[in-house]
Tab-separated table of C-alpha atoms and ligand atoms in Angstrom:
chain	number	residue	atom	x	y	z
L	359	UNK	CA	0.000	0.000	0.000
L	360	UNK	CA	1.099	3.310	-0.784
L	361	UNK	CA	1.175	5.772	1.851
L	362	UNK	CA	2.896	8.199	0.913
L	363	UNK	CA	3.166	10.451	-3.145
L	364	UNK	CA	5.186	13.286	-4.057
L	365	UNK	CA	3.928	14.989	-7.129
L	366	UNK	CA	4.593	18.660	-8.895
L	367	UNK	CA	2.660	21.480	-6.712
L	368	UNK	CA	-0.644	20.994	-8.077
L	369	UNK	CA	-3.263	23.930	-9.277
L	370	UNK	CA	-6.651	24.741	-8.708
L	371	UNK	CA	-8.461	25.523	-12.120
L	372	UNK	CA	-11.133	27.823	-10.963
L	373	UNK	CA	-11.450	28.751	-7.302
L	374	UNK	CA	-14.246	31.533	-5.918
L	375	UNK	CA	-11.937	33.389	-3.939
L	376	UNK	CA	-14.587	36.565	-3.126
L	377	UNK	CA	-13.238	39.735	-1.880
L	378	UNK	CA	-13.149	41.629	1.699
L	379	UNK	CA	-13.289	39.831	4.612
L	380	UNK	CA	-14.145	36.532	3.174
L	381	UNK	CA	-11.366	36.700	0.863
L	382	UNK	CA	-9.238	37.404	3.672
L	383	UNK	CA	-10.718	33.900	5.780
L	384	UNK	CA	-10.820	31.773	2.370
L	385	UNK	CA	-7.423	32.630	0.748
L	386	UNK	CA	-4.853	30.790	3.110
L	387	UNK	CA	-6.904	27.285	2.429
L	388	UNK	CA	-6.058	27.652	-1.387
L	389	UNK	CA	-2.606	28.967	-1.003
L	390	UNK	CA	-2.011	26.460	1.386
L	391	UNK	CA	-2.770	23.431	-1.060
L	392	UNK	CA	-2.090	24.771	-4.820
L	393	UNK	CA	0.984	27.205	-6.490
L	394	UNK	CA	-1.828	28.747	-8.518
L	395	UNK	CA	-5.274	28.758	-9.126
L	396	UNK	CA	-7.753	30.369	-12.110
L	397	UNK	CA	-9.582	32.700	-10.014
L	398	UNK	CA	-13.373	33.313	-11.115
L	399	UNK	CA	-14.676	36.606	-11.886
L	400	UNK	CA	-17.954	36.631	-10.518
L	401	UNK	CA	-17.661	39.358	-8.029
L	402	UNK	CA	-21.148	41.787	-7.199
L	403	UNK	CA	-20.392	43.818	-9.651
L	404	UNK	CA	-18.449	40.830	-11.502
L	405	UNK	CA	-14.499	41.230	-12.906
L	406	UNK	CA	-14.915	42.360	-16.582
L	407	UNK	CA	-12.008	44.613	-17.690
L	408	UNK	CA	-8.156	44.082	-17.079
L	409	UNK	CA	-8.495	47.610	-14.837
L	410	UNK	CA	-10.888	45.348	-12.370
L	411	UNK	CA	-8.975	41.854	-12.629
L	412	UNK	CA	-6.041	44.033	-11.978
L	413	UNK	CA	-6.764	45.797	-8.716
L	414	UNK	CA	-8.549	42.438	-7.772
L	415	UNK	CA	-5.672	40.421	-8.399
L	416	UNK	CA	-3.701	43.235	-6.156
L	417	UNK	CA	-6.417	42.929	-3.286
L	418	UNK	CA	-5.590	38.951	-3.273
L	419	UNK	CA	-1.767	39.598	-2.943
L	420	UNK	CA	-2.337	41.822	-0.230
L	421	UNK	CA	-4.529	39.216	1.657
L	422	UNK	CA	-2.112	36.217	1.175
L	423	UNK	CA	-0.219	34.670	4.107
L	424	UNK	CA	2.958	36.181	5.229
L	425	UNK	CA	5.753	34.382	3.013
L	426	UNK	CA	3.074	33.302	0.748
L	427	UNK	CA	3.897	32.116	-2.890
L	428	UNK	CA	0.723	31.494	-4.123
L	429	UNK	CA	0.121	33.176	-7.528
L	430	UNK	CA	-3.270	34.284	-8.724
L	431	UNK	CA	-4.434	33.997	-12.610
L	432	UNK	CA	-6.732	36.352	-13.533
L	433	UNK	CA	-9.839	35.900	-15.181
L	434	UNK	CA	-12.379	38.740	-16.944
L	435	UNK	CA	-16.166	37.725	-16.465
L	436	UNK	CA	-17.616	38.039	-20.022
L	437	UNK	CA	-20.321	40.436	-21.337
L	438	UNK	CA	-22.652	41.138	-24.511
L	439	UNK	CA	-20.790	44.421	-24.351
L	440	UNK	CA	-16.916	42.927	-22.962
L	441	UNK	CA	-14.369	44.950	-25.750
L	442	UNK	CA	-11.881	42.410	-27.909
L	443	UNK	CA	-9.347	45.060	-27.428
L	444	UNK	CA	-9.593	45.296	-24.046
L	445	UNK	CA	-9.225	41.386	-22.920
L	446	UNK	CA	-6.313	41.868	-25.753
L	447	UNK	CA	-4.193	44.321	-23.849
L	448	UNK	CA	-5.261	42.478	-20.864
L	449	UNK	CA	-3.916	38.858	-22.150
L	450	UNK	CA	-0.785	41.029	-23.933
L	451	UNK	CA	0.369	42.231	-20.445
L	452	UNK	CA	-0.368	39.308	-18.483
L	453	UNK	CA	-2.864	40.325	-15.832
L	454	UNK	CA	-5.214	38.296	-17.643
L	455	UNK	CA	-4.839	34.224	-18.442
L	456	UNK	CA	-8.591	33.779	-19.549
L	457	UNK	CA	-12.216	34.645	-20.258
L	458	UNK	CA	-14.751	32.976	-17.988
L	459	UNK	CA	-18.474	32.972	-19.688
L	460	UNK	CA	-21.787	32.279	-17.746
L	461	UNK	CA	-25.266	31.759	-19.895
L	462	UNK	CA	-27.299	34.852	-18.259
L	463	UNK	CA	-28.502	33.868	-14.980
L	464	UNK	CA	-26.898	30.145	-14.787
L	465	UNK	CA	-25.746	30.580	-11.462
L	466	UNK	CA	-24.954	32.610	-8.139
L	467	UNK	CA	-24.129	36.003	-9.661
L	468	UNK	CA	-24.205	34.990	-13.151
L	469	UNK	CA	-27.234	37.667	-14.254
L	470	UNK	CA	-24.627	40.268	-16.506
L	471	UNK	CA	-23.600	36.731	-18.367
L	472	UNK	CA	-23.955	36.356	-21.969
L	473	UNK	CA	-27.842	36.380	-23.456
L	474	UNK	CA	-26.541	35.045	-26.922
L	475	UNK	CA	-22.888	33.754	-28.221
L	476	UNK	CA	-23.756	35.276	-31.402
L	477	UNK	CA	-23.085	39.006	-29.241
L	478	UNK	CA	-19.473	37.688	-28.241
L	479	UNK	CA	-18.597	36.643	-32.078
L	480	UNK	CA	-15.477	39.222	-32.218
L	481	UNK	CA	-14.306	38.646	-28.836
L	482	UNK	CA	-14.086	34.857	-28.816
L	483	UNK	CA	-12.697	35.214	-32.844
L	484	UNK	CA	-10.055	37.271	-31.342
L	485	UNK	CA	-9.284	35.056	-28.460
L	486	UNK	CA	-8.971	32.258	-30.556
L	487	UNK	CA	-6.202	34.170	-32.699
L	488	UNK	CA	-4.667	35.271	-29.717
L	489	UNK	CA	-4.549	31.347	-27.933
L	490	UNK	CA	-6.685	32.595	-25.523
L	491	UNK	CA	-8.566	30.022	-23.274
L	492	UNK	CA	-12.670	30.554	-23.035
L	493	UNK	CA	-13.811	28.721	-19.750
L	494	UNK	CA	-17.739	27.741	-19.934
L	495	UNK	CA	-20.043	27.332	-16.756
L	496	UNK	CA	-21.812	24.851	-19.390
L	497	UNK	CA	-25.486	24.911	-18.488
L	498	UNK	CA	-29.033	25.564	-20.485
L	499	UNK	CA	-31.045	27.432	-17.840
L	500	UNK	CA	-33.701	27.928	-19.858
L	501	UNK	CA	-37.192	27.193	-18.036
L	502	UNK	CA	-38.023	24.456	-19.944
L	503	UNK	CA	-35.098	22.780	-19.677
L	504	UNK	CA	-35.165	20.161	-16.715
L	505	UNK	CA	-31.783	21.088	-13.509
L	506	UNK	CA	-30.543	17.802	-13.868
L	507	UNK	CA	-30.486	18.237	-18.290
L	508	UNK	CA	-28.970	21.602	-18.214
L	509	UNK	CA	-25.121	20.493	-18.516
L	510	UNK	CA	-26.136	17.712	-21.336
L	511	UNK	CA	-28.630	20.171	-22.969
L	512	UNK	CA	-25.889	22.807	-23.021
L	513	UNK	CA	-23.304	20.440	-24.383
L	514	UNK	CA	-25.502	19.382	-27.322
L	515	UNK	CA	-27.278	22.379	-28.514
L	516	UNK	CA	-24.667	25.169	-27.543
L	517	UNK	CA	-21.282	23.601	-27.111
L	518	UNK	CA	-20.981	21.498	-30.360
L	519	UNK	CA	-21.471	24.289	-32.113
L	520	UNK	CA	-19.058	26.791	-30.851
L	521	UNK	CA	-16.514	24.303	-31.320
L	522	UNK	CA	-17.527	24.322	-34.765
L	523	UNK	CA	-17.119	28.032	-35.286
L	524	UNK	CA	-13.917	28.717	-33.409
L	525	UNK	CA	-11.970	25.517	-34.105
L	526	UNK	CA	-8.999	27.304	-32.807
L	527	UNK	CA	-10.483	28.639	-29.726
L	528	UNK	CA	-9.320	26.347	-26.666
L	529	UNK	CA	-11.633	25.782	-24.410
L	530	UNK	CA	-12.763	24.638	-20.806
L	531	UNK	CA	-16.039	22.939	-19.813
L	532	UNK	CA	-16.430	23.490	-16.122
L	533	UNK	CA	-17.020	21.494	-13.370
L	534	UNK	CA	-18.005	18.362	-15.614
L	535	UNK	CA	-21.422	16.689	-13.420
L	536	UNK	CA	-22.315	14.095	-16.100
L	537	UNK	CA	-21.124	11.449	-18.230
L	538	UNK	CA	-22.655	12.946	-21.100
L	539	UNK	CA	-20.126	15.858	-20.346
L	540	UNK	CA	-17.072	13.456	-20.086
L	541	UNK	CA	-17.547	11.740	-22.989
L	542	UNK	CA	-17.812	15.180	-25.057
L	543	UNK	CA	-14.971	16.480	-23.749
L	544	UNK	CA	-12.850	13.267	-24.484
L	545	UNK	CA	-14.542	13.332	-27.860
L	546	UNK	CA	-13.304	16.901	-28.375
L	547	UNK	CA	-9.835	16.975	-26.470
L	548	UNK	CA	-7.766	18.386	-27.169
L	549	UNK	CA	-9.511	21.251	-28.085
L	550	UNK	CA	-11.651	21.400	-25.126
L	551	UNK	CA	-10.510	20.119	-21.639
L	552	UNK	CA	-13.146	19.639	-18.476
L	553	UNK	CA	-12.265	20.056	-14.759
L	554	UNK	CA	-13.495	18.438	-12.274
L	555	UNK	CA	-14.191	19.037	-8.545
L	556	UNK	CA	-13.701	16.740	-5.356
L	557	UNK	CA	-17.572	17.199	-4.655
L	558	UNK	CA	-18.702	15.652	-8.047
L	559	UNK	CA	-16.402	12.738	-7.389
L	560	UNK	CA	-17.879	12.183	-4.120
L	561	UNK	CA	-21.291	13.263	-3.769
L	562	UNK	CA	-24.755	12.228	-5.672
L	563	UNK	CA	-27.905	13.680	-5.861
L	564	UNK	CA	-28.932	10.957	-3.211
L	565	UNK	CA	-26.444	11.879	-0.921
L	566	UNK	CA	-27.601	15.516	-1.322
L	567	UNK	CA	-31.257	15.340	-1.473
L	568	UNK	CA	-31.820	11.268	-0.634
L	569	UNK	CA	-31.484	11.729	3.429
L	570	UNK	CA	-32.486	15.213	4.317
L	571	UNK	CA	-31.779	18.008	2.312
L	572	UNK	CA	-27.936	18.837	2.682
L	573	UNK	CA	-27.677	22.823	2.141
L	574	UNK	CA	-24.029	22.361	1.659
L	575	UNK	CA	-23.831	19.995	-1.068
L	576	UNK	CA	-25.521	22.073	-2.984
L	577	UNK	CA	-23.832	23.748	-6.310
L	578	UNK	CA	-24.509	24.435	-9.740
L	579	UNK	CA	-24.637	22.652	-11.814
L	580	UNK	CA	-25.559	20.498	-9.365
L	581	UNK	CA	-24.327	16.715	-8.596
L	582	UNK	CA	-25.940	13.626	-10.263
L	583	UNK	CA	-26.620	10.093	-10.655
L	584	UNK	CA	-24.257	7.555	-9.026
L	585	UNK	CA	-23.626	6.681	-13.331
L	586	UNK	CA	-22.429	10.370	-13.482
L	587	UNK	CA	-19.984	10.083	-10.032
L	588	UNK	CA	-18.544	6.764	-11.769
L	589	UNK	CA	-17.456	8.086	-14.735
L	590	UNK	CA	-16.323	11.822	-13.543
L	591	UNK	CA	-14.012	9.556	-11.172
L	592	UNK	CA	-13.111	6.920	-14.481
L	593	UNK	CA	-12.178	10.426	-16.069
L	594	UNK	CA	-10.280	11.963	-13.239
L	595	UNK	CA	-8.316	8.780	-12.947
L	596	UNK	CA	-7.642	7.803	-15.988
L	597	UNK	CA	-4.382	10.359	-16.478
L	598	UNK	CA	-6.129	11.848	-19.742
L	599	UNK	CA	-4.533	15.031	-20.549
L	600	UNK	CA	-8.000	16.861	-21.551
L	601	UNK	CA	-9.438	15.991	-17.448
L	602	UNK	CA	-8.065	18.258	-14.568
L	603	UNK	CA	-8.187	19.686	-11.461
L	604	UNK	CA	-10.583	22.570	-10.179
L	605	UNK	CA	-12.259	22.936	-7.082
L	606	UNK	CA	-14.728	25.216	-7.939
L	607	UNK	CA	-14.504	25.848	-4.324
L	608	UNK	CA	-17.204	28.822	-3.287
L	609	UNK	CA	-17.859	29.256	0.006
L	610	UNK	CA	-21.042	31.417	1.168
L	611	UNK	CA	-21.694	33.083	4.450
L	612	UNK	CA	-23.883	30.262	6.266
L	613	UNK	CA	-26.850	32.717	6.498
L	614	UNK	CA	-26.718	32.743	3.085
L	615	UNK	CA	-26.278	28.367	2.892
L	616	UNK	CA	-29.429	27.678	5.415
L	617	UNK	CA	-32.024	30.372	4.031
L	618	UNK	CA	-34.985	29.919	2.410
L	619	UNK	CA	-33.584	30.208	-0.986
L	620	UNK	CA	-29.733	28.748	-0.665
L	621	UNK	CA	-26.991	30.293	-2.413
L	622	UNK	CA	-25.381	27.244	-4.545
L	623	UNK	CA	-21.663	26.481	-3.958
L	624	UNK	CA	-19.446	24.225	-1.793
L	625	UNK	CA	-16.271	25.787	0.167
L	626	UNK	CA	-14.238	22.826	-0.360
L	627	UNK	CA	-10.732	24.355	-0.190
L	628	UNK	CA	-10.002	22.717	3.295
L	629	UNK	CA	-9.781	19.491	1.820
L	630	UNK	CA	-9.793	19.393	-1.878
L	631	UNK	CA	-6.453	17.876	-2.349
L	632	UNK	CA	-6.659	15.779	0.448
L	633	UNK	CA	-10.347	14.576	-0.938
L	634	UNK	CA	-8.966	13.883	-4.812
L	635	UNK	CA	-6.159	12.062	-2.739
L	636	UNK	CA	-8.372	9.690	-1.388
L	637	UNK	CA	-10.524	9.350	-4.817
L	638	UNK	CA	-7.306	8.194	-6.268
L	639	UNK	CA	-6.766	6.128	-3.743
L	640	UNK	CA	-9.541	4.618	-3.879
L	641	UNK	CA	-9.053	3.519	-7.476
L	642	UNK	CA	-5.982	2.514	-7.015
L	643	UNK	CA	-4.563	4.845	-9.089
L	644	UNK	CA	-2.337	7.394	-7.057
L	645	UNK	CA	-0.162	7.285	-9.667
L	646	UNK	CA	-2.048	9.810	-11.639
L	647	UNK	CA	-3.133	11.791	-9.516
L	648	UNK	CA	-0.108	14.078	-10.270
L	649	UNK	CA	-1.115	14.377	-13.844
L	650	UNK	CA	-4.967	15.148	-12.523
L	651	UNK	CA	-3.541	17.911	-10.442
L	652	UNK	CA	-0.319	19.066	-12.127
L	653	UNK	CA	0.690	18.291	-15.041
L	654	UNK	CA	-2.857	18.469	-17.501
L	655	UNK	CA	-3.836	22.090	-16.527
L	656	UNK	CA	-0.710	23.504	-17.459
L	657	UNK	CA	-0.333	21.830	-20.850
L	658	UNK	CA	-4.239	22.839	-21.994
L	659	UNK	CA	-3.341	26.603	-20.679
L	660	UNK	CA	0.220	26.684	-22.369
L	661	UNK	CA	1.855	27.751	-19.061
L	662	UNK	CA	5.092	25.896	-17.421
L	663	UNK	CA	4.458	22.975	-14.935
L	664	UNK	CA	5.131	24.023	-11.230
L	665	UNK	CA	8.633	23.794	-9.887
L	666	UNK	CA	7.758	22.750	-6.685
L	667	UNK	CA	6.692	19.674	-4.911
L	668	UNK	CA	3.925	18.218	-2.384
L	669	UNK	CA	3.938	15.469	-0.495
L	670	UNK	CA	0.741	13.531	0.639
L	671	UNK	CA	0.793	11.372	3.506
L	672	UNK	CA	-1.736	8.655	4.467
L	673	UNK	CA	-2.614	9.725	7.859
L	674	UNK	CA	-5.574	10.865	9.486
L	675	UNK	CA	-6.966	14.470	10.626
L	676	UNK	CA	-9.375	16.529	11.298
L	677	UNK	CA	-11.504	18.156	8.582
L	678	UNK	CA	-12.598	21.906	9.712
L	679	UNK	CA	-16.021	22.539	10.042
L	680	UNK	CA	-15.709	26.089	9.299
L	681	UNK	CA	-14.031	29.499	8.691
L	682	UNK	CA	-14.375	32.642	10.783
L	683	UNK	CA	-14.851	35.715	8.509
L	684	UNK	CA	-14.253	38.677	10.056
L	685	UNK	CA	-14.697	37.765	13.585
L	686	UNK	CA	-17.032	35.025	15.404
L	687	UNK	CA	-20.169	36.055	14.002
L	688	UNK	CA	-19.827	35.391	10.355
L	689	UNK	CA	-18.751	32.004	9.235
L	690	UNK	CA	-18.480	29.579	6.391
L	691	UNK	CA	-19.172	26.308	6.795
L	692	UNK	CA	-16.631	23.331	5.070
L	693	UNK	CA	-17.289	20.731	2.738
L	694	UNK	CA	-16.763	17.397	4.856
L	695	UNK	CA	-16.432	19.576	8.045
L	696	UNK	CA	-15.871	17.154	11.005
L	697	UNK	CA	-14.676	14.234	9.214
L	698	UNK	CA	-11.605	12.288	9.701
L	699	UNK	CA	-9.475	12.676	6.432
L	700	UNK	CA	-7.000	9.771	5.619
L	701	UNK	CA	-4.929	11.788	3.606
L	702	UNK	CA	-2.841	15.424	3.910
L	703	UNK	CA	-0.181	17.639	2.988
L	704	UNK	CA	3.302	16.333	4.432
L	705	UNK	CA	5.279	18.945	2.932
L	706	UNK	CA	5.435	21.452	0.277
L	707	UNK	CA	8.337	22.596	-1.491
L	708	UNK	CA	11.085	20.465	-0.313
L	709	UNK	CA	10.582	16.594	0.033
L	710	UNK	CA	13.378	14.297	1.501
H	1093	NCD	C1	-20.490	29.454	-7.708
H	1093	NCD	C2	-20.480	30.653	-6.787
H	1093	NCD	O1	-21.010	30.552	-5.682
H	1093	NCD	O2	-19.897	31.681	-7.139
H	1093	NCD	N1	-21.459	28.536	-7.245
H	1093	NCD	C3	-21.535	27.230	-7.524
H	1093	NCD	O3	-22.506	26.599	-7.153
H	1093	NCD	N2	-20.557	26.601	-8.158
H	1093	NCD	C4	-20.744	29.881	-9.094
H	1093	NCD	C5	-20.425	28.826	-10.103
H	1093	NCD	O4	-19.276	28.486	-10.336
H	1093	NCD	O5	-21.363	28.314	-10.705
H	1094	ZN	ZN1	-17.463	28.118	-10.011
């Protein structure tokens, strides 16, 4: 049995890092675990010009961890009205490394997101020219359109085709939820890539919804069938180059988690390595887990592989159950809070 991998410092694909005080609690789990991470744009109002990913990208620098060497990649959220010359300049000077579109109104601040691709034609032709990645929250929200069909719904009718009229553009699909979704993006790669987070390895719409209904499993899009969980984790596992590693970690206030109407998103930067760990584990298939996590990210973005290392250890620990955000009163509450964890971070940066 192995109890013990060293891989390259892995990344995190697309994190919700916020802003403010819950920045400021959320931050050190991320820059903890990962050397990077794609950092979302969907701030109230949301990231859209390099002006606002760059003084956000200096208000996460100034809230990392003494000694910290955690680097931030900038995303701009886009709009019907988001300028080609702007996400240009901002991709020529490096503050930003991608474009993040949301359908209008797919999820939690997602309502300035794009009404119709056919509005975005010049900035994704110039992206493409430019090597730009596109990253998709791939869902169909419209009414019609059954919650657990939006991902495959959006795959078929919008997806295929935009593939079709930017076969240059590269492209991420988004927290994959269905096997419909995996086998697209294999059928596509390398072209388009999909992440994949620790939740949608782990959870099902039973263990969400089947026992009580679980506030804090609940995300967009939102977990499946236990079909779906088998073949994200087949995906994850199987050391393809177009399946990596994002958390889509987004924690919410817990007033905000156990309300009438709950904000979607899981804050599962306390133990997302630690949880893929134990997926690949589980499998049998550590030995990939450094592709997952390091190796497949980097090659679909074009940037360098970390030069760092992590070590995981088999041993157990404590999962937190929460974070404080700004003082006692406010607090987030963790994915698998409370639970006993087999697996953590030995040691980053320097392994015997
Ligand atoms: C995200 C959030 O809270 O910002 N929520 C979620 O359920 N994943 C938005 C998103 O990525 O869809
Ligand atoms: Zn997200």
């Amino acid at each position: 049995m192995t109890d013990s991998i060293t891989i390259r410092a892995p990344d995190d694909w697309h994190v919700h890092l916020r802003d403010g005080a819950m920045l400021r609690a959320v931050l050190p789990f991320t820059a903890a675990s990962f050397a990077r991470a794609i950092v979302m744009p969907n701030l109230v109002p949301p990231v859209v010009t390099t002006v606002d990913a760059a003084a956000y990208r200096e208000r996460i620098l100034s809230a990392l961890p003494e000694g910290s060497t955690f680097t931030p990649l900038m995303t701009a959220y886009l709009r019907d009205d988001t300028d080609p010359d702007d996400i240009a300049a901002g991709f020529g000077s490096g503050v930003l490394t991608a474009v993040k579109l949301y359908p209008a109104h797919a999820t939690t601040n997602a309502a300035a997101g794009v009404t119709d691709f056919a509005r975005v034609h010049a900035v994704l032709a110039r992206m493409e020219k430019l090597g730009m990645p596109l990253l998709i929250h791939g869902e169909d929200v419209a009414p019609e359109v059954d919650i657990f069909d939006r991902e495959a719904r959006f795959v078929e009718r919008r997806l295929a085709p935009l593939l079709r009229d930017f076969p240059g553009l590269r492209i991420v699909l988004e927290h994959l939820s269905t096997r419909v979704a995996v086998d697209f993006v294999r059928a596509h790669a390398p072209q388009l890539a999909g992440t994949i987070t620790p939740h949608h390895l782990v959870e099902t719409r039973n263990s969400m919804l089947g026992h009580g209904l679980r506030p804090h499993l609940y995300c967009m899009p939102v977990v499946k069938t236990e079909a779906d969980r088998v073949a994200l984790v087949e995906a994850a596992t199987s050391g393809e180059a177009c399946f990596f590693l994002g958390t889509d970690s987004a924690p919410h206030a817990l007033g905000r988690k156990l309300a009438p109407v709950c904000a979607a998103g899981v804050f599962n930067a306390p133990v997302a390595i630690e949880t893929y760990a134990g997926i690949f584990d589980q499998a049998g298939r550590l030995d990939r887990l450094e592709a997952f996590a390091s190796l497949n990210g980097p090659r679909h973005y074009g940037l360098p592989v970390n030069a760092g290392t992590v070590t995981l250890i088999r041993a157990d620990w404590e999962a937190p159950r929460d974070a404080a955000v700004d003082g006692p009163e406010v607090r987030v509450a963790a994915y698998r809070g409370g639970e006993t964890i087999p697996w953590r971070i030995a040691d980053a940066g320097a392994p015997e």
